[in-house]
Amino acid sequence: MHPAPRVHAWMTMLVLAVICVCMAPLHAEDGYELWLRYHLLATQQAAIYRSHATQLIESASTPTQTVTRAELLRGLGGLLGQAPPSSDAVTSNGAIIVGTPGSSPVIAGLHLDTKSLGHEGYIIRTVEVNGHAATAIVAHDDIGALYGTFHFLRLLQTEQSIDHLDVTQIPHVKLRVLNHWDNLNGQVERGYAGASIWDWWKLPDWRAPRYTDYARANASIGINGTVLNNVNAGAQILTPTYLQKVAALADVFRPYGIRVYLSVRFSAPIEIGHLKTADPLDPQVQRWWRDKADEIYKLIPDFGGFLVKANSEGQPGPQDYHRTHADGANMLADALAPHGGVVMWRAFVYSANGEDRAKQAYDEFKPLDGHFRDNVLIQVKNGPIDFQPREPFSPLFGAMPKTPLMMEFEITKEYLGFATHLVYLGPLFQEVLSSDTMVHGKGSTVAKVIDGSLDHHTLTGMAGVANIGTDRNWSGSDFNQANWYVFGRLAWDPTLSSRTIAEQWVRMTFTNNPAFVKPVVDMMMGSREAAVDYMTPLGLHHIMGPNHHYGPAPWDASEARADWRPVYYNRADHQGIGFDRTRTGSDAVDQYAPAVADEFNDITKTPETLLLWFHHVPWDYRMHSGQTLWYELVAHYTQGVDDVKRMRETWSHMNGYIDPERYQQVATFLAIQQKEAQWWRDACIAYFQSQSGLPLPPGFAPPQHSLKYYQSLTFDFVPGYSSW
Ligand code: GCV
């Protein structure tokens, strides 16, 4: 047989394959690079920056120095099209000098005050060395230089001038931590971005490159800790097999300044230690935890500590043995103290005891102020109930001056539309942080509680429940990445503006083109209020579908426990709507400092955004607008849907400014958001109208379906919920 035809066919296929490869976009955008997309800058901008990047003077002898150098080469190489050569001495204008006085004689020669920067701070300054202008990125410790490097790259990514730099940054908060609610079986509780990124099965041997990218992303925004597993914890994570896996992850994260922490199950001494009790005052139990801590620190010398959910939603805890939360936390704290570890003990506790759920965490923890060991932080959710689209700040902030309180935000959008709704959480985080507790007079903001300045604490922290999973884009949607990003930036500095952070994120993630940046940042900034409007306006809360938390169900009374039923929270009836938490109601208001309590107690002084949180209000109550409450409620719901329509409209004009892949997914997700916003509006209006008995105010469209229809909807599979 003659081989020629076959060779010919093979050649043809090869040529076709080459053509296909050449025609395919070199780099399809899938969101994997997050905000660390070091794509080539516009020609003119790149040329300017190249003159500031002629030499690289650094040292790469420690692991952190090595990753710092790698990031610089990657960043400069990508943004400028070429990375500068390394050298030992400054010989021309435009050198970039990175490191610490200890690692670089050139930096030592600058005589900058690095000691006052602490472990993580840095300076970025334009300096003169040997008569040449240079940019110095200087810190006291290696990790500060890495943080400074990311900051410097951000200046380039966002096209800022780097001619005369003089930046000093020191983090305001010590522990800046992600909380993963990841189960060991790969499911993520309240996760909407695929499965857990921790591949426990293949660890410790296979250390997926994604773990390094995770560490890079976190370090770039100053996150320095990660709790790997769900607060609804199994004891298994503390077994030797899993600790080896945890140690492998700790090894990957260490150069990036990230410590690992674990959520621990309070009853672990029984389940894996085979003791008869987990009583925190039992000497055998105390010994077990001490031994466990010793075992962990042998494997992971810089292990961060434990996060604990105890006596909450069915989890075991010290109260099972008639002990207090302080007894439980202190026992673990004593085990960790010799190694420098901390306990982050959650204040998210409530039970079906008939008391207003919003009051219970305060009632439980306030009396324990001053009873915790020095290495215990109490981790408090931002609001008194549970990460609702809008809540007042938790009354615990400011109420426990002798105890470090950590903020817990939820980055994953359990109550804000899961993966698909575009809701930028920066304004929510900022609203909470800037709330004034008034405990020491005006200006006693929640941010000052968290950064320790209000009551002089040096152990401080902020936690964010992660929205990260195995989806290529990490967070389930491109815009959800902004919520991870803004959390990290605000944990570093809670006084930053969420708008500035959004703008930087947009520039780094998409483009610097002002025709894109301005409208998209505006859209992000309005998105949280839009969601509040179409879900829970005017202080409504907890009216989502029970358990899975997807979609509206203000009518639901099916839960066994009253405090899990939406009707418990909205209390809509023929007279009015809202939860009376005033002094004649549950008196939750008096958990706040007197000035705040008086405001929340008085219906005329309560901000309308929180009206129905604190008051049961007649339908015909006159609002500031002069309209009735019923009118305003319908108007807000309608406004929310209209806002989403406008967001879609804004986005439709963005076509062509960015890659088609991400453009299209955002467009499709916005269409889903509009559909679901309409559903929220219509279902809630239909139900509240069934209670108020009032006609729809003129000019507003009636719900698209009957109340019966909305009540009949069921959902068999809802992401993030199956682990329950
Ligand atoms: C981890 C809410 C969520 C639960 C979560 C809990 C918590 O109730 O719905 O999934 O459990 O908060 O924060 O512990």
XYZ file of C-alpha atoms and ligand atoms in Angstrom:
738
model
C 0.000 0.000 0.000
C 1.226 3.436 -0.885
C 1.564 5.640 2.213
C 1.296 8.981 0.423
C -2.475 9.644 0.846
C -2.214 9.000 4.567
C 0.751 11.385 4.967
C -1.180 13.925 2.981
C -4.207 13.626 5.268
C -2.012 13.838 8.320
C -0.308 16.972 6.990
C -3.655 18.558 6.223
C -4.867 17.860 9.726
C -1.710 19.309 11.200
C -2.016 22.483 9.141
C -5.672 22.809 10.134
C -4.807 22.294 13.778
C -2.110 24.976 13.591
C -4.563 27.374 11.931
C -7.152 26.657 14.621
C -4.651 27.265 17.395
C -3.549 30.514 15.768
C -7.086 31.749 15.333
C -8.183 30.966 18.865
C -7.843 33.900 21.241
C -4.444 33.643 22.854
C -5.932 33.945 26.266
C -9.633 33.364 26.817
C -10.678 35.258 29.919
C -12.269 33.085 32.539
C -11.731 35.193 35.644
C -9.081 32.892 37.067
C -6.499 35.668 37.302
C -8.758 37.724 39.573
C -7.430 41.255 40.091
C -3.881 40.065 39.444
C -4.298 40.256 35.665
C -0.947 41.622 34.664
C -1.877 42.289 31.049
C 0.198 44.622 28.917
C -0.660 48.262 29.619
C -1.384 50.819 26.928
C 1.808 51.585 24.966
C 2.361 55.098 26.265
C 1.724 54.153 29.886
C 3.968 51.123 29.653
C 6.744 53.268 28.199
C 6.536 55.708 31.121
C 6.638 52.919 33.655
C 9.519 51.192 31.873
C 11.654 54.216 32.618
C 10.886 53.597 36.297
C 11.751 49.936 36.047
C 15.224 49.736 34.587
C 16.826 47.555 37.253
C 15.601 45.305 40.006
C 17.528 45.251 43.227
C 16.295 42.596 45.592
C 17.371 39.498 47.344
C 15.760 36.105 46.971
C 17.216 34.035 49.716
C 14.179 33.444 51.950
C 10.913 31.863 50.740
C 9.040 35.172 51.086
C 11.754 37.053 49.243
C 11.630 34.444 46.507
C 7.886 34.811 45.985
C 8.215 38.608 46.145
C 10.748 38.544 43.362
C 8.598 36.123 41.358
C 5.581 38.416 41.721
C 7.558 41.441 40.611
C 8.909 39.663 37.566
C 5.511 38.346 36.692
C 3.796 41.688 37.275
C 6.324 43.915 35.554
C 6.861 41.409 32.780
C 3.155 41.299 32.062
C 2.275 44.963 32.511
C 5.332 46.433 30.797
C 6.082 43.682 28.334
C 9.493 43.152 29.904
C 10.836 42.632 33.403
C 13.910 44.651 34.427
C 17.196 42.841 34.897
C 18.383 42.138 38.438
C 21.455 43.897 39.733
C 23.347 44.511 42.958
C 23.815 48.249 42.749
C 21.893 51.251 41.456
C 23.648 52.331 38.286
C 20.935 54.230 36.430
C 17.687 56.086 36.977
C 14.632 53.871 37.420
C 15.819 51.134 39.756
C 13.263 49.323 41.884
C 14.750 48.371 45.231
C 12.800 45.874 47.316
C 13.439 44.383 50.717
C 14.466 45.049 54.290
C 17.519 46.727 55.789
C 18.609 43.268 56.877
C 18.377 41.767 53.411
C 19.822 44.569 51.331
C 22.812 46.856 51.947
C 21.261 49.319 49.501
C 18.143 49.531 51.680
C 20.175 49.690 54.877
C 21.939 52.671 53.287
C 18.621 54.504 52.904
C 18.331 54.779 56.698
C 14.549 54.619 56.699
C 12.704 54.072 59.958
C 11.489 50.549 59.345
C 11.121 49.528 62.995
C 7.985 51.619 63.403
C 6.399 49.697 60.513
C 6.020 46.595 62.654
C 5.976 43.127 61.166
C 3.685 43.803 58.213
C 3.981 47.490 57.355
C 5.895 48.970 54.427
C 7.087 52.154 52.798
C 7.090 52.879 49.086
C 9.192 55.937 48.395
C 10.941 57.648 45.549
C 14.549 57.970 46.681
C 17.895 58.969 45.307
C 20.733 56.466 45.319
C 24.153 57.252 43.872
C 22.620 60.289 42.209
C 19.930 58.168 40.523
C 16.182 58.265 41.118
C 14.850 54.949 42.347
C 11.703 53.454 43.857
C 12.241 51.805 47.216
C 9.772 49.237 48.571
C 10.982 48.822 52.096
C 9.827 46.972 55.198
C 11.095 45.738 58.498
C 10.230 42.122 57.672
C 10.017 40.229 54.417
C 6.244 40.018 54.480
C 5.947 43.800 54.557
C 8.057 43.948 51.407
C 5.706 41.473 49.725
C 2.689 43.572 50.692
C 4.501 46.674 49.437
C 5.231 44.905 46.168
C 1.567 44.151 45.614
C 0.742 47.772 46.411
C 3.345 48.981 43.927
C 2.018 46.680 41.226
C -1.491 47.960 41.958
C -0.308 51.502 41.237
C 0.823 50.326 37.832
C -2.263 48.229 37.200
C -4.472 51.221 37.947
C -2.217 53.573 35.963
C -1.257 55.906 38.804
C 1.697 58.226 38.676
C 4.785 56.734 40.297
C 7.021 59.776 39.868
C 7.050 60.949 43.483
C 5.942 58.174 45.758
C 5.710 58.474 49.503
C 3.432 55.796 50.891
C 3.477 54.337 54.387
C 1.119 51.496 55.217
C 0.630 49.631 58.480
C -2.376 47.334 58.884
C -5.012 48.586 61.314
C -6.166 45.086 62.219
C -3.925 42.227 63.266
C -5.785 39.080 62.181
C -7.306 39.394 58.717
C -8.845 36.032 58.181
C -10.978 34.121 55.716
C -13.406 31.583 57.152
C -14.071 28.702 54.799
C -17.275 26.855 55.536
C -15.823 23.885 53.675
C -16.716 20.367 54.671
C -14.211 17.556 54.329
C -16.473 15.842 51.777
C -15.899 18.742 49.391
C -19.216 20.525 49.889
C -19.197 24.144 50.911
C -21.932 25.321 53.268
C -23.450 28.470 51.748
C -20.946 28.148 48.933
C -22.059 29.113 45.432
C -18.790 28.721 43.522
C -18.517 24.983 43.133
C -16.859 22.555 45.503
C -14.237 23.132 48.154
C -10.851 24.109 46.765
C -9.168 21.883 49.316
C -8.631 18.530 47.666
C -8.323 16.585 50.910
C -8.169 13.321 49.039
C -4.976 14.206 47.190
C -3.357 16.165 49.997
C -0.730 16.160 51.420
C 1.135 14.876 48.350
C -0.558 16.903 45.655
C -0.297 20.586 46.345
C -2.392 22.004 43.557
C -0.961 25.154 41.912
C -4.271 26.760 42.737
C -3.273 26.848 46.404
C -0.364 29.103 45.505
C -2.613 31.365 43.462
C -5.020 31.472 46.394
C -2.167 32.583 48.639
C -1.011 35.195 46.126
C -4.491 36.647 45.850
C -4.910 36.818 49.607
C -1.490 38.303 50.225
C -2.174 40.928 47.576
C -4.979 42.298 49.765
C -3.303 41.691 53.096
C -5.216 38.627 54.275
C -2.948 36.795 56.699
C -5.010 33.877 57.933
C -7.381 31.209 56.718
C -9.673 28.889 58.623
C -9.795 25.879 56.356
C -12.955 24.102 57.490
C -16.587 24.748 58.328
C -17.548 26.100 61.751
C -20.086 23.291 61.753
C -17.024 21.146 62.222
C -16.411 17.434 62.290
C -13.767 16.123 64.673
C -11.918 14.325 61.884
C -9.890 17.378 60.886
C -7.964 16.934 64.145
C -6.856 13.378 63.361
C -3.192 12.802 62.421
C -4.126 12.008 58.821
C -5.856 15.325 58.287
C -3.312 17.324 60.238
C -0.676 16.169 57.723
C -2.860 17.585 54.970
C -3.382 20.818 56.863
C 0.389 21.063 57.339
C 0.914 20.745 53.587
C -1.397 23.692 52.961
C 0.348 25.673 55.692
C 3.647 25.060 53.884
C 2.246 26.473 50.651
C 0.803 29.544 52.368
C 3.721 30.350 54.686
C 5.835 32.381 52.231
C 2.779 34.566 51.640
C 2.374 35.387 55.321
C -0.792 33.307 55.682
C -1.342 31.190 58.768
C -3.782 28.349 58.912
C -6.436 27.971 61.584
C -8.959 25.209 62.133
C -12.568 25.159 63.219
C -12.786 22.642 66.018
C -15.654 20.590 67.290
C -16.034 21.026 71.000
C -16.857 17.366 71.534
C -13.740 16.126 69.683
C -12.254 14.651 72.892
C -15.184 12.243 72.918
C -15.362 11.530 69.218
C -11.714 11.019 68.415
C -10.170 11.031 71.894
C -12.547 8.377 73.240
C -13.078 10.260 76.486
C -16.412 10.109 78.203
C -16.865 13.841 78.373
C -15.842 17.119 76.760
C -16.423 19.115 79.947
C -13.950 22.008 79.796
C -13.250 21.771 83.520
C -12.359 18.086 83.365
C -8.570 17.622 83.714
C -8.502 14.780 81.198
C -10.282 16.919 78.636
C -7.894 19.794 79.264
C -4.946 17.410 78.865
C -6.402 16.088 75.614
C -6.595 19.567 74.106
C -3.099 20.441 75.331
C -1.702 17.301 73.723
C -3.618 18.032 70.557
C -2.207 21.549 70.423
C 1.322 20.198 70.959
C 0.788 17.702 68.138
C -0.450 20.424 65.794
C 2.403 22.810 66.535
C 4.955 20.078 65.924
C 3.634 19.859 62.396
C 2.769 23.521 61.906
C 4.949 25.767 64.074
C 3.098 28.923 63.019
C -0.412 27.466 63.354
C -2.857 30.317 64.035
C -5.361 28.733 66.406
C -8.960 27.574 66.677
C -12.295 28.957 65.562
C -15.257 27.644 67.543
C -18.999 27.570 67.035
C -20.339 26.229 70.307
C -23.864 25.726 71.595
C -25.285 27.199 68.453
C -27.588 25.572 65.922
C -27.036 22.131 67.390
C -23.260 22.285 67.813
C -21.817 20.926 71.052
C -20.323 23.301 73.585
C -19.519 24.001 77.217
C -23.152 24.597 78.112
C -23.742 20.886 77.555
C -21.863 20.572 80.866
C -23.447 23.642 82.478
C -20.267 25.628 81.877
C -20.052 29.055 80.312
C -18.700 30.126 76.949
C -15.756 31.597 78.866
C -14.996 28.217 80.451
C -14.951 26.619 77.023
C -12.914 29.298 75.305
C -10.391 29.542 78.126
C -9.721 25.839 78.155
C -8.792 25.930 74.467
C -6.888 29.174 74.969
C -4.764 27.558 77.682
C -3.872 24.727 75.336
C -2.799 27.127 72.589
C -1.132 29.815 74.708
C 2.287 28.165 75.073
C 2.518 28.156 71.263
C 1.222 31.665 70.666
C -2.127 30.525 69.213
C -5.486 32.258 69.616
C -9.092 31.179 70.036
C -11.711 32.894 67.920
C -14.910 32.067 69.775
C -18.117 32.899 67.962
C -20.891 34.918 69.554
C -23.442 33.598 67.048
C -25.651 31.871 69.607
C -29.386 31.737 70.008
C -31.924 29.216 71.127
C -35.659 28.731 71.063
C -36.098 30.148 74.543
C -38.799 32.609 73.584
C -36.509 35.639 73.829
C -36.094 37.889 70.779
C -33.311 36.227 68.799
C -31.725 39.618 68.141
C -31.013 39.974 71.874
C -29.543 36.616 72.657
C -25.868 36.971 71.737
C -25.609 40.121 73.823
C -27.437 38.541 76.766
C -25.069 35.599 76.674
C -21.755 37.335 76.161
C -21.977 40.766 77.752
C -21.892 39.331 81.318
C -18.729 37.408 80.381
C -16.746 40.540 79.536
C -13.437 40.381 81.384
C -13.660 36.616 81.906
C -11.744 35.525 78.835
C -8.033 34.741 78.565
C -5.815 37.231 76.749
C -5.568 35.026 73.656
C -9.329 34.808 73.104
C -11.206 36.963 70.622
C -14.979 36.934 70.440
C -16.059 36.797 66.799
C -19.282 38.742 66.314
C -21.421 38.811 63.170
C -21.940 42.329 61.894
C -25.608 42.396 62.852
C -27.633 40.893 65.689
C -29.421 38.262 63.562
C -27.586 36.759 60.617
C -25.938 38.553 57.679
C -29.197 39.993 56.368
C -29.085 42.456 53.438
C -29.342 45.193 56.063
C -29.114 44.955 59.833
C -28.198 47.492 62.470
C -24.732 46.855 63.913
C -24.585 44.208 66.629
C -25.066 45.769 70.078
C -22.082 43.725 71.280
C -19.758 46.164 69.524
C -18.764 48.590 72.212
C -20.427 46.573 74.961
C -17.459 44.368 75.903
C -14.586 46.791 76.476
C -12.411 44.232 78.253
C -12.558 41.689 75.442
C -11.189 41.895 71.896
C -14.130 41.609 69.506
C -13.556 40.396 65.970
C -15.851 41.361 63.123
C -17.433 38.537 61.132
C -18.694 39.515 57.694
C -20.210 37.128 55.188
C -18.531 37.462 51.816
C -20.476 34.605 50.307
C -23.931 35.901 49.364
C -26.126 33.528 51.363
C -28.832 36.149 51.722
C -27.966 38.350 48.771
C -28.725 36.362 45.669
C -26.110 33.600 45.784
C -23.637 33.608 42.906
C -25.615 35.380 40.249
C -26.865 38.659 41.706
C -24.472 41.530 41.256
C -24.267 42.901 44.786
C -21.083 44.698 45.782
C -20.736 44.347 49.540
C -18.328 47.252 50.071
C -21.132 49.668 51.065
C -22.583 47.096 53.486
C -19.207 46.526 55.175
C -18.527 50.247 55.281
C -21.967 51.045 56.681
C -21.333 48.683 59.592
C -17.760 49.800 60.234
C -18.692 53.467 60.228
C -21.725 52.980 62.516
C -21.343 54.928 65.714
C -21.820 52.868 68.878
C -21.629 56.104 70.926
C -20.302 54.113 73.883
C -17.594 56.673 74.566
C -19.490 59.543 72.965
C -19.609 60.554 69.328
C -17.059 58.899 67.051
C -16.980 55.528 68.894
C -17.346 53.717 65.611
C -17.514 49.987 65.107
C -14.259 50.317 63.139
C -12.593 51.606 66.295
C -13.881 48.641 68.259
C -12.481 46.321 65.626
C -9.089 47.991 65.239
C -8.730 48.030 69.026
C -8.298 51.782 69.316
C -11.535 52.361 71.266
C -10.638 50.155 74.212
C -6.891 49.786 73.694
C -6.633 46.240 72.453
C -3.658 45.057 70.439
C -5.130 41.671 69.577
C -7.630 42.580 66.858
C -9.277 40.785 63.976
C -11.705 40.700 61.103
C -13.090 37.532 59.524
C -14.920 37.068 56.252
C -16.876 33.946 55.339
C -15.236 33.056 52.047
C -17.000 32.892 48.694
C -14.300 30.762 47.117
C -14.748 27.432 45.365
C -13.511 25.372 42.451
C -15.207 27.489 39.786
C -12.583 28.794 37.384
C -13.462 32.324 38.440
C -13.092 31.303 42.110
C -16.195 33.109 43.419
C -19.071 32.004 41.214
C -19.143 35.259 39.262
C -16.665 37.906 38.234
C -18.294 40.553 40.379
C -18.262 38.334 43.461
C -14.485 38.567 43.333
C -14.895 42.214 44.289
C -16.430 41.115 47.593
C -13.408 39.003 48.475
C -11.228 41.914 47.416
C -13.045 44.605 49.403
C -13.104 42.431 52.496
C -9.322 42.125 52.465
C -8.753 45.804 51.830
C -11.132 46.882 54.620
C -9.629 44.356 57.015
C -6.285 46.046 56.399
C -7.768 49.514 56.781
C -11.430 49.729 57.867
C -11.501 53.454 57.112
C -10.927 53.056 53.369
C -13.718 54.107 51.039
C -15.603 51.256 49.434
C -15.904 53.349 46.250
C -12.143 53.792 45.961
C -11.672 50.079 46.490
C -14.317 49.295 43.859
C -12.623 51.581 41.381
C -9.241 49.979 41.903
C -10.773 46.537 41.597
C -12.550 47.425 38.345
C -9.383 48.844 36.840
C -7.349 45.789 37.764
C -10.001 43.239 36.918
C -11.353 44.700 33.693
C -9.854 47.834 32.203
C -8.655 51.350 32.984
C -10.852 52.838 30.288
C -12.808 55.633 32.053
C -15.812 54.988 29.807
C -16.042 51.608 31.515
C -14.725 52.387 34.999
C -17.111 55.195 35.982
C -20.454 53.595 35.054
C -19.432 50.197 36.368
C -18.269 51.583 39.718
C -21.533 53.566 39.978
C -23.445 50.405 39.224
C -21.542 48.467 41.911
C -22.022 51.189 44.499
C -25.796 51.188 44.004
C -26.145 47.431 43.821
C -26.439 46.653 47.542
C -29.213 49.186 48.057
C -31.003 47.746 45.047
C -30.875 44.278 46.632
C -32.131 45.625 49.962
C -35.004 47.239 48.083
C -36.107 44.174 46.155
C -35.559 41.797 49.102
C -35.937 43.422 52.521
C -36.621 47.175 52.376
C -37.236 49.459 55.356
C -35.684 47.134 57.939
C -37.462 43.904 56.995
C -35.316 40.827 57.570
C -35.207 37.057 57.482
C -38.084 36.599 55.061
C -36.253 34.266 52.672
C -37.141 30.637 52.020
C -36.336 28.574 55.089
C -33.228 26.391 55.234
C -32.004 26.915 51.688
C -32.416 30.703 51.864
C -33.185 31.008 48.163
C -35.964 33.380 47.187
C -38.783 35.028 49.135
C -41.090 33.309 51.626
C -42.381 36.003 54.010
C -45.456 33.836 54.633
C -43.536 30.800 55.831
C -44.532 29.422 59.227
C -43.523 25.833 58.574
C -40.388 25.680 60.694
C -40.648 23.853 63.996
C -38.922 26.707 65.819
C -40.655 30.065 65.868
C -37.351 31.931 65.495
C -36.668 30.206 62.190
C -39.973 31.321 60.659
C -40.150 34.387 58.428
C -43.520 35.315 59.983
C -41.753 35.663 63.341
C -39.619 38.415 61.867
C -42.010 40.420 59.706
C -45.119 40.070 61.902
C -47.320 41.401 59.130
C -50.998 41.490 60.018
C -54.056 43.538 59.235
C -52.825 46.445 61.371
C -49.238 46.730 60.304
C -45.828 45.162 59.899
C -42.453 44.964 61.669
C -40.844 43.681 64.865
C -41.388 45.832 67.927
C -37.986 45.942 69.597
C -38.687 49.174 71.480
C -38.972 49.475 75.253
C -42.605 48.443 74.994
C -41.671 45.503 72.782
C -38.697 43.139 73.164
C -36.543 46.062 74.352
C -33.615 45.080 72.144
C -32.998 48.802 71.761
C -31.643 49.039 75.296
C -28.737 46.802 74.419
C -27.271 49.838 72.632
C -25.619 52.817 74.318
C -28.300 55.247 75.601
C -27.933 57.755 72.775
C -28.364 55.051 70.138
C -31.082 53.264 72.131
C -33.130 56.464 72.404
C -32.884 56.955 68.665
C -33.932 53.398 67.826
C -36.696 53.514 70.434
C -38.327 56.552 68.868
C -40.145 55.810 65.631
C -39.657 59.376 64.425
C -35.898 59.198 64.953
C -35.198 55.673 63.739
C -33.677 55.788 60.258
C -36.329 54.583 57.820
C -33.845 52.055 56.496
C -34.257 50.241 59.853
C -37.865 51.160 60.622
C -39.379 47.678 60.580
C -36.390 46.191 62.393
C -37.284 48.176 65.497
C -40.970 49.004 65.163
C -44.277 47.389 64.386
C -45.763 50.091 62.203
C -49.362 50.667 61.031
C -49.833 50.424 57.297
C -51.108 53.993 57.148
C -48.154 55.435 59.086
C -46.883 58.606 57.391
C -43.298 58.295 56.210
C -40.851 61.188 55.713
C -42.026 61.410 52.111
C -45.585 62.118 53.276
C -46.715 58.807 51.774
C -48.041 55.898 53.823
C -45.858 52.984 54.891
C -47.801 50.718 52.528
C -47.062 53.042 49.626
C -43.365 53.270 50.514
C -43.043 49.515 50.892
C -44.442 48.928 47.422
C -42.356 51.800 46.057
C -39.120 50.361 47.500
C -39.803 46.901 46.134
C -40.498 48.429 42.736
C -37.433 50.643 42.945
C -35.250 47.588 43.558
C -36.428 45.940 40.353
C -36.055 49.176 38.395
C -32.500 49.529 39.680
C -31.616 46.087 38.380
C -33.129 47.002 35.002
C -30.875 50.048 34.988
C -27.872 47.917 35.903
C -28.594 45.723 32.899
C -28.929 48.782 30.733
C -25.592 50.139 32.007
C -23.913 46.830 31.368
C -25.317 46.596 27.845
C -23.281 49.697 26.984
C -20.099 48.017 28.214
C -20.036 45.503 25.395
C -16.770 45.809 23.521
C -14.754 47.339 26.352
C -13.817 43.968 27.785
C -13.483 40.396 26.636
C -16.661 38.767 25.312
C -16.454 35.849 27.758
C -16.801 37.862 30.936
C -19.078 40.440 29.326
C -21.523 37.737 28.335
C -21.583 35.968 31.667
C -22.233 39.189 33.559
C -25.007 40.073 31.101
C -26.649 36.688 31.593
C -26.324 36.852 35.369
C -27.914 40.310 35.373
C -30.828 38.882 33.438
C -31.202 36.211 36.145
C -30.988 38.916 38.777
C -33.749 40.913 37.136
C -35.973 37.851 36.958
C -35.340 37.029 40.616
C -35.689 40.642 41.773
C -39.109 40.680 40.112
C -39.940 37.427 41.887
C -38.902 38.876 45.260
C -40.925 42.038 44.654
C -44.030 40.341 43.433
C -44.077 37.550 46.007
C -43.514 39.959 48.900
C -46.077 42.475 47.678
C -48.599 39.688 47.102
C -48.120 38.410 50.639
C -48.033 41.752 52.410
C -51.107 42.828 50.467
C -52.874 39.697 51.677
C -52.159 40.942 55.209
C -52.766 44.661 54.774
C -55.890 44.144 52.685
C -55.033 47.392 50.929
C -55.268 48.057 47.196
C -52.021 48.539 45.347
C -51.134 52.248 45.249
C -51.932 53.755 41.838
C -49.211 53.535 39.244
C -47.655 50.296 40.507
C -47.910 47.086 38.511
C -49.622 44.193 40.254
C -47.613 41.010 40.946
C -47.240 38.855 37.848
C -48.728 35.811 39.620
C -51.023 35.017 42.500
C -49.754 34.605 46.054
C -50.717 30.943 45.786
C -48.363 30.540 42.864
C -45.383 31.984 44.765
C -46.217 29.874 47.785
C -46.331 26.740 45.660
C -42.738 27.049 44.414
C -40.373 24.416 45.763
C -36.705 23.776 45.132
C -35.223 20.322 45.254
C -31.607 21.227 44.912
C -30.200 24.493 46.112
C -26.443 25.051 46.177
C -24.781 25.591 49.509
C -27.536 23.899 51.406
C -27.126 20.186 50.878
C -24.596 19.920 53.683
C -27.241 20.597 56.269
C -22.249 27.627 59.271
C -26.492 30.718 59.337
C -26.255 29.886 58.111
C -25.596 28.573 58.475
C -24.290 28.881 59.211
C -24.636 29.715 60.436
C -23.385 30.132 61.192
O -27.446 30.133 60.149
O -27.449 29.670 57.450
O -25.356 27.849 57.307
O -23.617 27.707 59.576
O -25.287 30.884 60.042
O -22.931 31.227 60.950
O -22.902 29.353 61.990
